[in-house]
Coordinates of C-alpha atoms in Angstrom, one line a residue:
M6 CA 15.6 42.4 91.0
S7 CA 12.9 39.9 90.4
H8 CA 12.9 37.1 87.8
D9 CA 9.9 35.4 86.1
H10 CA 10.6 31.7 86.2
D11 CA 7.4 30.6 84.6
D12 CA 8.9 30.0 81.2
R13 CA 11.8 27.8 82.4
P14 CA 11.9 24.2 81.3
R15 CA 10.3 21.7 83.7
L16 CA 11.3 18.1 84.4
T17 CA 8.8 15.3 84.5
P18 CA 9.2 13.0 87.6
A19 CA 11.0 10.4 85.5
Q20 CA 13.4 13.0 84.2
A21 CA 14.0 14.3 87.7
E22 CA 14.8 10.8 88.8
A23 CA 17.3 10.3 85.9
A24 CA 18.9 13.6 86.8
L25 CA 19.5 12.4 90.3
A26 CA 20.8 9.0 89.3
P27 CA 22.2 9.2 85.7
P28 CA 22.2 5.9 83.9
P29 CA 25.7 4.3 83.5
G30 CA 27.7 3.9 80.3
R31 CA 27.0 7.3 78.7
T32 CA 29.6 9.4 77.0
G33 CA 30.0 12.9 75.5
G34 CA 28.5 11.4 72.3
D35 CA 25.3 10.7 74.2
L36 CA 25.1 14.3 75.3
V37 CA 25.3 15.3 71.6
V38 CA 22.4 13.0 70.6
E39 CA 20.4 13.8 73.7
T40 CA 20.7 17.5 73.0
L41 CA 19.7 17.1 69.4
R42 CA 16.7 15.1 70.4
G43 CA 15.8 17.6 73.1
L44 CA 15.8 20.4 70.6
G45 CA 13.4 18.5 68.3
A46 CA 15.7 16.8 65.8
T47 CA 14.3 13.5 64.4
T48 CA 16.7 12.8 61.5
V49 CA 20.5 13.3 61.1
F50 CA 22.7 13.0 58.1
G51 CA 26.4 12.2 57.9
L52 CA 29.4 9.9 57.5
P53 CA 31.3 8.2 60.3
G54 CA 35.0 8.8 60.9
Q55 CA 37.5 7.7 63.5
H56 CA 37.3 10.8 65.7
A57 CA 33.5 11.0 65.5
L58 CA 32.8 7.4 66.5
G59 CA 31.6 8.5 69.9
I60 CA 28.6 10.3 68.3
F61 CA 27.8 7.4 66.0
D62 CA 28.0 4.9 68.9
A63 CA 25.5 7.1 70.8
L64 CA 23.1 7.0 67.9
R65 CA 22.6 3.3 68.6
R66 CA 21.1 4.3 72.0
S67 CA 19.0 7.1 70.5
S68 CA 15.7 7.4 68.7
L69 CA 17.2 9.7 66.1
S70 CA 16.9 8.4 62.5
Y71 CA 20.2 8.3 60.7
V72 CA 20.7 8.7 56.9
G73 CA 24.3 7.9 55.9
L74 CA 25.6 9.1 52.6
R75 CA 28.8 8.0 50.9
V76 CA 30.5 11.4 50.5
E77 CA 30.5 14.2 53.1
N78 CA 29.7 16.9 50.5
N79 CA 26.7 14.9 49.4
A80 CA 25.6 14.4 53.1
G81 CA 25.8 18.2 53.3
F82 CA 23.6 18.6 50.3
A83 CA 21.1 16.1 51.8
A84 CA 21.0 18.1 55.0
D85 CA 20.6 21.3 53.1
A86 CA 17.5 20.0 51.3
Y87 CA 16.0 18.6 54.5
G88 CA 16.4 22.0 56.0
R89 CA 14.8 23.8 53.0
I90 CA 11.8 21.3 52.8
T91 CA 11.0 21.2 56.6
G92 CA 12.2 24.6 57.8
E93 CA 13.8 22.7 60.6
V94 CA 17.4 22.3 61.6
A95 CA 19.2 19.5 59.8
P96 CA 22.0 17.9 61.8
L97 CA 25.1 16.9 59.8
L98 CA 27.6 14.6 61.5
L99 CA 31.2 14.7 60.2
S100 CA 34.7 13.6 61.2
T101 CA 37.8 15.7 61.5
G102 CA 40.0 17.1 58.8
P103 CA 39.4 15.6 55.4
G104 CA 35.9 14.5 56.3
A105 CA 35.0 18.0 57.6
L106 CA 36.6 19.9 54.7
T107 CA 34.9 17.7 52.1
S108 CA 31.6 19.3 53.3
L109 CA 32.6 22.9 52.6
A110 CA 31.0 23.2 49.1
A111 CA 27.7 22.0 50.5
L112 CA 27.8 24.4 53.4
Q113 CA 28.5 27.2 51.0
E114 CA 25.3 26.3 49.1
A115 CA 23.4 26.1 52.4
A116 CA 24.6 29.6 53.3
A117 CA 23.7 31.0 50.0
A118 CA 20.2 29.5 50.1
S119 CA 19.6 30.1 53.8
A120 CA 19.2 26.4 54.7
P121 CA 19.5 25.7 58.4
V122 CA 22.2 23.0 58.6
L123 CA 23.9 22.2 62.0
A124 CA 27.3 20.7 61.1
I125 CA 28.8 18.8 64.1
S126 CA 32.4 17.8 63.5
S127 CA 34.8 15.9 65.6
Q128 CA 38.2 17.3 66.4
V129 CA 41.6 16.0 67.4
P130 CA 41.9 15.2 71.1
T131 CA 41.8 18.2 73.4
A132 CA 45.5 18.2 74.0
G133 CA 46.0 18.9 70.3
L134 CA 43.9 22.1 70.2
G135 CA 45.5 25.5 70.0
G136 CA 47.5 25.4 66.8
G137 CA 50.5 23.3 67.9
R138 CA 51.8 20.6 65.5
H139 CA 51.2 17.3 67.5
G140 CA 50.9 15.0 64.6
Y141 CA 47.4 13.7 65.3
L142 CA 45.5 12.0 62.6
H143 CA 43.5 14.6 60.5
E144 CA 45.1 17.4 62.4
L145 CA 44.7 21.0 61.2
R146 CA 46.2 24.1 62.8
D147 CA 42.8 25.7 63.1
Q148 CA 40.0 23.6 61.7
K149 CA 37.2 26.1 62.4
A150 CA 39.1 28.8 60.4
S151 CA 38.2 26.9 57.3
F152 CA 34.5 27.2 58.0
R153 CA 34.3 30.7 59.6
D154 CA 33.9 32.5 56.3
V155 CA 31.3 30.0 55.1
V156 CA 28.8 29.4 58.0
K157 CA 26.9 31.8 60.2
S158 CA 28.7 30.9 63.4
V159 CA 31.4 28.6 64.7
H160 CA 31.5 26.9 68.2
T161 CA 34.3 24.9 69.8
V162 CA 33.6 22.5 72.7
R163 CA 36.4 21.6 75.1
T164 CA 34.5 19.8 77.9
A165 CA 31.4 17.5 78.0
S166 CA 29.5 20.1 80.1
Q167 CA 29.8 22.6 77.2
I168 CA 28.1 20.3 74.7
P169 CA 24.4 21.1 75.3
S170 CA 24.9 24.8 75.5
A171 CA 27.0 24.9 72.4
I172 CA 24.6 22.9 70.4
A173 CA 21.6 25.0 71.6
A174 CA 23.5 28.2 70.7
A175 CA 24.3 26.9 67.3
W176 CA 20.7 25.7 66.8
E177 CA 19.4 29.1 67.7
S178 CA 21.8 30.7 65.2
A179 CA 20.8 28.4 62.4
L180 CA 17.1 29.3 62.8
T181 CA 17.5 33.0 63.3
A182 CA 16.7 34.9 60.1
P183 CA 18.3 34.6 57.8
H184 CA 18.5 30.8 58.3
G185 CA 21.9 29.2 57.5
P186 CA 24.5 26.6 58.3
V187 CA 26.5 26.6 61.6
W188 CA 29.5 24.7 62.8
I189 CA 30.4 22.9 66.0
E190 CA 33.6 20.9 66.7
I191 CA 34.1 18.5 69.6
P192 CA 37.4 16.8 70.4
Q193 CA 37.5 13.0 70.1
D194 CA 38.3 12.4 73.8
V195 CA 35.3 14.5 74.9
L196 CA 33.1 12.4 72.7
V197 CA 34.3 9.0 73.9
S198 CA 34.9 9.8 77.6
G199 CA 32.3 8.7 80.1
T200 CA 30.1 11.3 81.7
T201 CA 28.1 11.5 84.9
L202 CA 26.2 14.5 83.7
P203 CA 22.4 13.9 83.8
P204 CA 20.6 13.1 80.6
V205 CA 19.7 16.2 78.5
S206 CA 16.0 16.4 78.8
A207 CA 15.0 20.1 79.0
I208 CA 16.6 22.5 76.6
D209 CA 15.5 25.5 74.7
A210 CA 16.9 27.4 71.7
T211 CA 14.3 29.9 70.6
P212 CA 15.5 31.9 67.5
R213 CA 15.2 35.6 67.7
E214 CA 12.4 37.2 65.6
L215 CA 13.5 39.9 63.2
Y216 CA 10.9 42.5 62.9
P217 CA 10.9 45.6 60.7
R218 CA 11.2 49.0 62.3
P219 CA 7.7 50.7 62.2
E220 CA 8.9 54.0 60.8
L221 CA 10.4 52.2 57.9
T222 CA 7.2 50.2 57.3
L223 CA 5.2 53.4 57.2
A224 CA 7.6 55.1 54.8
A225 CA 7.5 52.1 52.5
A226 CA 3.7 51.9 52.7
R227 CA 3.4 55.5 51.7
L228 CA 5.7 55.1 48.7
L229 CA 3.8 52.0 47.5
S230 CA 0.3 53.5 48.1
R231 CA 1.2 56.5 46.0
A232 CA 3.1 54.7 43.3
E233 CA 1.9 54.8 39.7
R234 CA 3.8 51.7 38.5
P235 CA 4.8 49.6 41.5
V236 CA 6.5 46.3 40.9
I237 CA 7.6 43.5 43.3
I238 CA 10.7 41.3 43.0
A239 CA 10.2 38.2 45.3
G240 CA 13.3 36.3 46.2
G241 CA 14.3 33.2 48.2
G242 CA 13.6 35.0 51.5
V243 CA 9.9 34.8 50.7
V244 CA 10.0 31.1 50.3
R245 CA 12.3 30.5 53.3
S246 CA 10.0 32.5 55.6
D247 CA 6.8 30.9 54.3
A248 CA 5.5 34.3 53.2
S249 CA 4.0 33.4 49.8
G250 CA 0.4 34.0 51.0
K251 CA 1.2 37.4 52.4
L252 CA 3.1 38.3 49.2
R253 CA 0.1 37.5 47.0
A254 CA -2.3 39.4 49.3
L255 CA 0.0 42.5 49.1
A256 CA 0.4 42.3 45.3
E257 CA -3.4 42.1 44.9
K258 CA -4.0 45.0 47.3
L259 CA -1.5 47.1 45.3
D260 CA -2.3 45.8 41.8
A261 CA 1.5 45.3 41.6
P262 CA 3.1 42.9 39.1
V263 CA 5.4 40.3 40.7
V264 CA 8.6 38.7 39.3
T265 CA 10.2 35.8 41.2
T266 CA 13.9 35.3 41.3
F267 CA 15.4 31.9 40.6
G268 CA 15.7 31.3 44.4
G269 CA 12.2 32.5 44.8
K270 CA 10.5 30.1 42.4
G271 CA 7.0 29.3 43.5
A272 CA 6.7 32.3 45.8
F273 CA 3.9 33.7 43.5
P274 CA 1.4 31.8 41.4
W275 CA 2.8 31.3 37.8
E276 CA -0.6 31.8 36.1
H277 CA -1.7 34.8 38.2
P278 CA -2.7 37.8 36.1
L279 CA 0.0 39.8 37.9
S280 CA 2.7 37.2 37.5
L281 CA 5.7 38.3 35.4
R282 CA 7.0 34.8 36.1
S283 CA 10.8 34.4 36.3
W284 CA 12.3 35.8 33.1
L285 CA 15.0 37.8 34.9
E286 CA 17.6 37.1 32.1
D287 CA 15.4 38.7 29.5
R288 CA 15.9 42.3 28.6
H289 CA 12.1 42.9 28.3
T290 CA 11.8 42.0 32.0
T291 CA 14.8 44.2 32.9
D292 CA 13.2 47.1 31.1
F293 CA 9.9 46.5 32.8
L294 CA 11.5 46.5 36.2
E295 CA 13.5 49.6 35.4
S296 CA 10.3 51.5 34.5
A297 CA 8.8 51.0 37.9
D298 CA 8.5 54.2 39.9
V299 CA 8.6 52.1 43.1
L300 CA 10.2 48.7 43.2
L301 CA 9.7 46.5 46.3
V302 CA 12.4 43.9 46.6
V303 CA 11.6 41.2 49.2
G304 CA 14.1 38.6 50.3
S305 CA 16.7 39.2 47.5
G306 CA 20.0 41.0 47.3
L307 CA 19.6 41.7 43.6
G308 CA 22.8 39.8 42.9
E309 CA 24.2 38.7 39.5
L310 CA 21.4 36.4 38.3
S311 CA 18.6 38.5 39.8
S312 CA 19.9 41.7 38.1
N313 CA 20.4 40.2 34.6
Y314 CA 24.2 40.1 35.3
H315 CA 24.2 43.6 36.8
T316 CA 22.7 45.3 33.8
F317 CA 19.6 46.2 35.7
S318 CA 19.6 49.9 36.8
P319 CA 16.4 51.0 38.5
R320 CA 15.1 54.5 37.7
G321 CA 12.5 54.6 40.5
R322 CA 12.6 54.3 44.3
V323 CA 13.7 50.9 45.6
I324 CA 12.4 49.4 48.9
Q325 CA 14.5 46.4 49.9
I326 CA 13.3 44.0 52.6
E327 CA 16.2 41.6 53.6
A328 CA 17.0 39.5 56.6
D329 CA 20.7 39.4 55.8
A330 CA 22.0 42.9 56.7
G331 CA 25.0 42.5 54.5
K332 CA 22.7 42.4 51.4
L333 CA 20.8 45.6 52.2
E334 CA 21.7 48.2 49.6
S335 CA 24.7 46.1 48.5
N336 CA 23.9 46.6 44.9
H337 CA 21.4 49.5 44.7
P338 CA 20.5 52.5 46.9
A339 CA 17.2 51.7 48.7
L340 CA 14.9 52.2 51.6
G341 CA 16.5 49.2 53.4
I342 CA 14.4 47.3 55.9
H343 CA 16.3 44.7 57.9
S344 CA 13.6 42.2 58.6
D345 CA 12.3 38.7 58.0
A346 CA 10.2 38.7 54.9
R347 CA 7.1 37.3 56.5
E348 CA 7.1 39.9 59.3
A349 CA 7.7 42.8 57.0
L350 CA 5.1 41.8 54.4
A351 CA 2.5 41.3 57.2
D352 CA 3.1 44.8 58.5
L353 CA 3.1 46.3 55.0
L354 CA -0.1 44.6 54.2
D355 CA -1.7 46.3 57.1
A356 CA -0.2 49.7 56.3
V357 CA -0.6 50.1 52.6
E358 CA -3.7 51.6 51.0
T359 CA -5.6 49.7 48.4
R360 CA -4.9 50.9 44.9
E361 CA -6.4 49.8 41.6
D362 CA -4.5 49.8 38.3
P363 CA -6.6 48.5 35.3
T364 CA -3.5 48.5 33.1
A365 CA -1.3 46.2 35.3
A366 CA -2.6 42.9 34.0
T367 CA -2.4 44.1 30.5
R368 CA 1.2 45.3 30.9
V369 CA 2.0 41.9 32.3
R370 CA 0.5 40.1 29.4
T371 CA 2.3 42.3 26.9
L372 CA 5.6 41.6 28.6
L373 CA 5.1 37.8 28.6
E374 CA 4.1 38.0 24.9
Q375 CA 7.4 39.8 24.1
V376 CA 9.4 37.2 26.0
R377 CA 7.5 34.4 24.2
A378 CA 8.2 36.0 20.8
R379 CA 11.9 36.3 21.6
I380 CA 12.2 32.7 22.6
D381 CA 10.1 31.4 19.7
A382 CA 12.4 33.2 17.3
Q383 CA 15.4 31.0 18.4
D384 CA 14.4 27.5 17.2
L385 CA 14.5 26.0 20.7
T386 CA 11.6 23.6 20.3
L387 CA 13.5 20.6 21.7
E388 CA 14.4 22.5 24.9
Q389 CA 10.8 23.7 25.5
R390 CA 9.4 20.3 24.8
V391 CA 11.8 18.6 27.3
L392 CA 10.9 21.1 30.0
A393 CA 7.2 20.8 29.3
S394 CA 7.5 17.0 29.6
V395 CA 9.1 17.3 33.0
R396 CA 6.3 19.6 34.1
E397 CA 3.7 17.2 32.8
A398 CA 5.2 14.2 34.6
L399 CA 5.9 15.8 37.9
P400 CA 3.1 15.8 40.5
D401 CA 2.2 19.4 41.5
T402 CA 3.3 19.0 45.1
A403 CA 6.4 16.9 44.5
P404 CA 9.7 18.6 45.2
S405 CA 12.3 18.9 42.5
F406 CA 16.1 19.5 42.8
W407 CA 18.1 20.8 39.9
D408 CA 21.8 20.6 39.3
M409 CA 23.8 23.3 37.5
T410 CA 22.9 22.1 34.0
I411 CA 21.3 23.6 30.9
L412 CA 17.8 22.2 31.6
A413 CA 18.0 23.7 35.1
Y414 CA 19.0 27.1 33.6
W415 CA 15.9 26.8 31.4
A416 CA 13.8 25.8 34.5
W417 CA 15.0 28.9 36.5
S418 CA 13.2 31.1 33.9
A419 CA 10.5 28.9 32.4
F420 CA 9.4 26.2 34.8
D421 CA 6.1 26.6 36.7
A422 CA 6.8 25.7 40.3
R423 CA 3.2 25.2 41.2
H424 CA 3.6 25.3 45.0
P425 CA 6.0 27.3 47.2
N426 CA 9.1 25.5 48.4
T427 CA 8.9 22.7 45.8
M428 CA 11.7 23.8 43.3
H429 CA 15.2 23.9 44.5
S430 CA 18.6 24.3 42.8
A431 CA 22.2 25.0 43.5
Q432 CA 22.1 28.5 42.0
G433 CA 23.0 30.1 45.3
A434 CA 26.7 29.0 45.3
G435 CA 26.7 27.4 41.8
G436 CA 28.5 24.1 42.5
L437 CA 28.0 20.8 40.7
G438 CA 26.6 17.7 42.2
Y439 CA 23.7 19.1 44.2
A440 CA 20.5 17.6 42.7
F441 CA 20.6 13.9 43.6
P442 CA 21.9 13.9 47.2
A443 CA 19.6 16.9 47.9
A444 CA 16.7 15.0 46.5
L445 CA 17.6 12.1 48.9
G446 CA 17.5 14.5 51.8
A447 CA 14.0 15.7 50.8
A448 CA 12.8 12.2 50.5
A449 CA 14.1 11.4 53.9
A450 CA 12.1 14.3 55.2
D451 CA 8.9 13.1 53.5
P452 CA 9.2 9.5 52.1
G453 CA 5.5 9.5 51.2
R454 CA 5.8 11.5 48.1
P455 CA 8.1 11.2 45.0
V456 CA 11.1 13.5 44.5
L457 CA 12.7 14.5 41.2
A458 CA 16.4 15.2 40.7
V459 CA 17.7 16.7 37.4
S460 CA 21.4 16.5 36.5
G461 CA 23.6 16.6 33.4
D462 CA 26.0 13.8 32.9
G463 CA 28.9 15.9 34.2
G464 CA 27.1 16.8 37.4
A465 CA 25.8 13.3 37.8
M466 CA 29.4 12.0 38.1
Y467 CA 29.7 13.8 41.4
S468 CA 26.9 11.8 43.0
L469 CA 27.0 8.3 41.6
A470 CA 28.0 6.8 44.9
E471 CA 24.6 7.9 46.3
L472 CA 22.8 5.4 44.2
A473 CA 23.9 3.0 47.0
T474 CA 22.3 5.4 49.6
A475 CA 19.1 5.6 47.6
R476 CA 18.9 1.8 47.4
Q477 CA 19.9 1.2 51.0
Y478 CA 17.1 3.5 52.4
D479 CA 14.7 2.8 49.5
L480 CA 14.1 6.5 49.0
P481 CA 11.5 7.5 46.3
V482 CA 13.8 9.6 44.2
T483 CA 13.7 9.6 40.4
W484 CA 17.0 10.9 38.9
L485 CA 16.7 12.4 35.4
I486 CA 20.1 12.6 33.8
V487 CA 20.4 14.6 30.6
D488 CA 23.4 13.0 28.9
D489 CA 25.1 15.3 26.3
G490 CA 28.6 13.9 26.7
G491 CA 30.2 16.8 28.6
Y492 CA 29.8 20.0 30.5
G493 CA 27.2 21.4 28.2
I494 CA 26.9 24.9 29.5
L495 CA 30.7 25.3 29.6
R496 CA 30.9 24.0 26.1
E497 CA 28.5 26.8 25.0
Y498 CA 30.3 29.5 27.0
M499 CA 33.8 28.5 25.6
T500 CA 32.6 28.2 22.1
D501 CA 30.9 31.6 22.2
A502 CA 33.9 33.3 23.9
F503 CA 36.9 31.5 22.2
G504 CA 35.5 29.8 19.1
E505 CA 36.0 26.3 20.4
A506 CA 35.7 24.4 23.7
T507 CA 38.5 22.8 25.8
A508 CA 38.2 20.2 28.6
T509 CA 34.4 20.0 28.3
E510 CA 34.0 16.6 26.6
L511 CA 33.6 13.6 28.9
A512 CA 33.8 9.9 28.8
R513 CA 30.9 8.6 30.9
P514 CA 29.3 5.3 31.9
D515 CA 26.2 3.6 30.6
F516 CA 24.1 5.2 33.3
V517 CA 21.2 2.7 33.0
A518 CA 23.6 -0.3 33.4
L519 CA 25.4 1.5 36.2
A520 CA 22.1 2.1 38.1
G521 CA 21.2 -1.5 37.6
S522 CA 24.4 -2.6 39.3
F523 CA 23.2 -0.8 42.4
G524 CA 19.8 -2.5 42.1
V525 CA 18.2 0.8 40.9
P526 CA 15.9 0.4 37.9
G527 CA 16.8 2.6 34.9
V528 CA 15.5 3.4 31.5
R529 CA 16.9 5.2 28.5
T530 CA 14.3 7.6 27.1
S531 CA 13.8 10.1 24.2
P532 CA 12.2 13.5 24.0
E533 CA 9.1 11.9 22.7
A534 CA 8.8 9.3 25.5
L535 CA 10.2 11.4 28.3
A536 CA 6.8 12.5 29.9
A537 CA 5.5 8.9 30.0
D538 CA 8.8 7.4 31.2
L539 CA 9.3 10.0 33.9
A540 CA 5.7 9.8 35.1
K541 CA 6.0 6.0 35.3
A542 CA 9.3 6.2 37.3
L543 CA 7.9 8.8 39.7
A544 CA 4.8 6.7 40.3
E545 CA 6.8 3.6 41.3
P546 CA 8.2 3.1 44.8
G547 CA 11.9 3.4 45.6
P548 CA 14.6 5.0 43.5
S549 CA 14.9 5.1 39.7
V550 CA 17.0 6.6 37.0
V551 CA 15.8 8.0 33.6
V552 CA 18.5 8.9 31.1
L553 CA 17.8 11.3 28.3
P554 CA 20.5 11.5 25.6
A555 CA 20.1 15.0 24.2
Q556 CA 22.2 18.1 23.6
L557 CA 20.2 21.1 24.7
R558 CA 21.0 24.7 24.0
M559 CA 20.5 27.8 26.0
F560 CA 18.4 30.7 24.8
A561 CA 20.4 33.8 23.7
P562 CA 21.5 36.1 26.5
T563 CA 20.3 39.7 26.6
H564 CA 23.0 41.2 28.9
L565 CA 25.8 41.2 26.5

């Protein structure tokens, strides 16, 4: 058997010399940072802890840039955003036990949103592995068991020589479609012990490409080419795979209207004549989708939010393109194509026949007029004005990050994300506290442009400690806090369901004064002044806080 060695990593003369005579004073922690650097990492996020100090000491000898947050969950949200914005793996450095477990909610969001996060946790010393009760600090019987149901893959390292391969395998897993978080744990003694292994200088972790099967592409192309009323639902997979251009080309070739899911915001131009926008919680949109004779679903599992709370029942044929095999046909029978969205759209674009439908744009306009009339009948002028002010103030290419708050729920349906991969929210897992630390991660990825975070006062309380992080690293994040004195959406839900709300009202700080105590400028604004105050804050360097006292309401649901 012959082997082709041409694609193997090669050492430079300097690297070869270092391999023959490794520099002294290196530890397992150095192998971690050397491997990350060799794989292409430039920035890492995290929080130090006693068992993980070997990694953090090695950072001192590394060219990696470190962004330290104040809470592990927030560090996870920052890494999540870095992964979404760059499409690159975001290393997240954590300690054992409580430190590791505190990151779980962030890793769940990364999994739901397909963000490539590489969580590297320390472990108790090697002698404590295996489930015995040795009484080590932070000890768990099986730490990785807490993460196995959340992340894509888990990896346990037991010796220093396993570190580079384990990190490379996890890196490859994180970047294989669908992207997602992965977990590695390394014992404390392995991280701090000296090593004579050569420096890690040549390492490869190429993710596997996920191509569609050609017979499925041809079957889908035939259905779409012969359809009378084709419609496309574009989900987060289109954004994650950078396939927005191919989506637009396919929609125009088929004259097919496109609706974007909340995770797919920005995947299709908002003002395009074929754009149904994102009104997925509107029954007019649901009816329109149900009337399609062929429905192409790209990068979405048609879950609860994307199916108007499971009231959507398609009457035509469904074609579903999805990189996560577990989502294929999980909610509706379909011609299921297990593929990365970009690859599948490229093949479909070549295979479909051009069709013209002079009624398509008219039907889209009619639907949007119906939606507009329904919203206008509900006396929601304040809410629409606030959202319009945010859109006016935010530069078109500036990323925005939205917490689970009423203004974000409006934004899912009504906000024009003018570029792909610029609007992000925690709607995947639905946890509070996402927006501000995520915005910090995005700013670390590209400190040359402003970033907006949007929270309610309840969600903001999860992230106040990160005002210190924003100030320490001077990150250009403007934090809009809509202060309504409680958990606003839960207040609405409980009042509607039970007649009154319980446990939704909150004592909260003076957010402007609090920001000032961190050295972060803040301003209290009004709906009338919001656009100007927000634009000013976004234009100034460094972090800032804008507080809007307002009680916003949701538009009426249509799924009940």
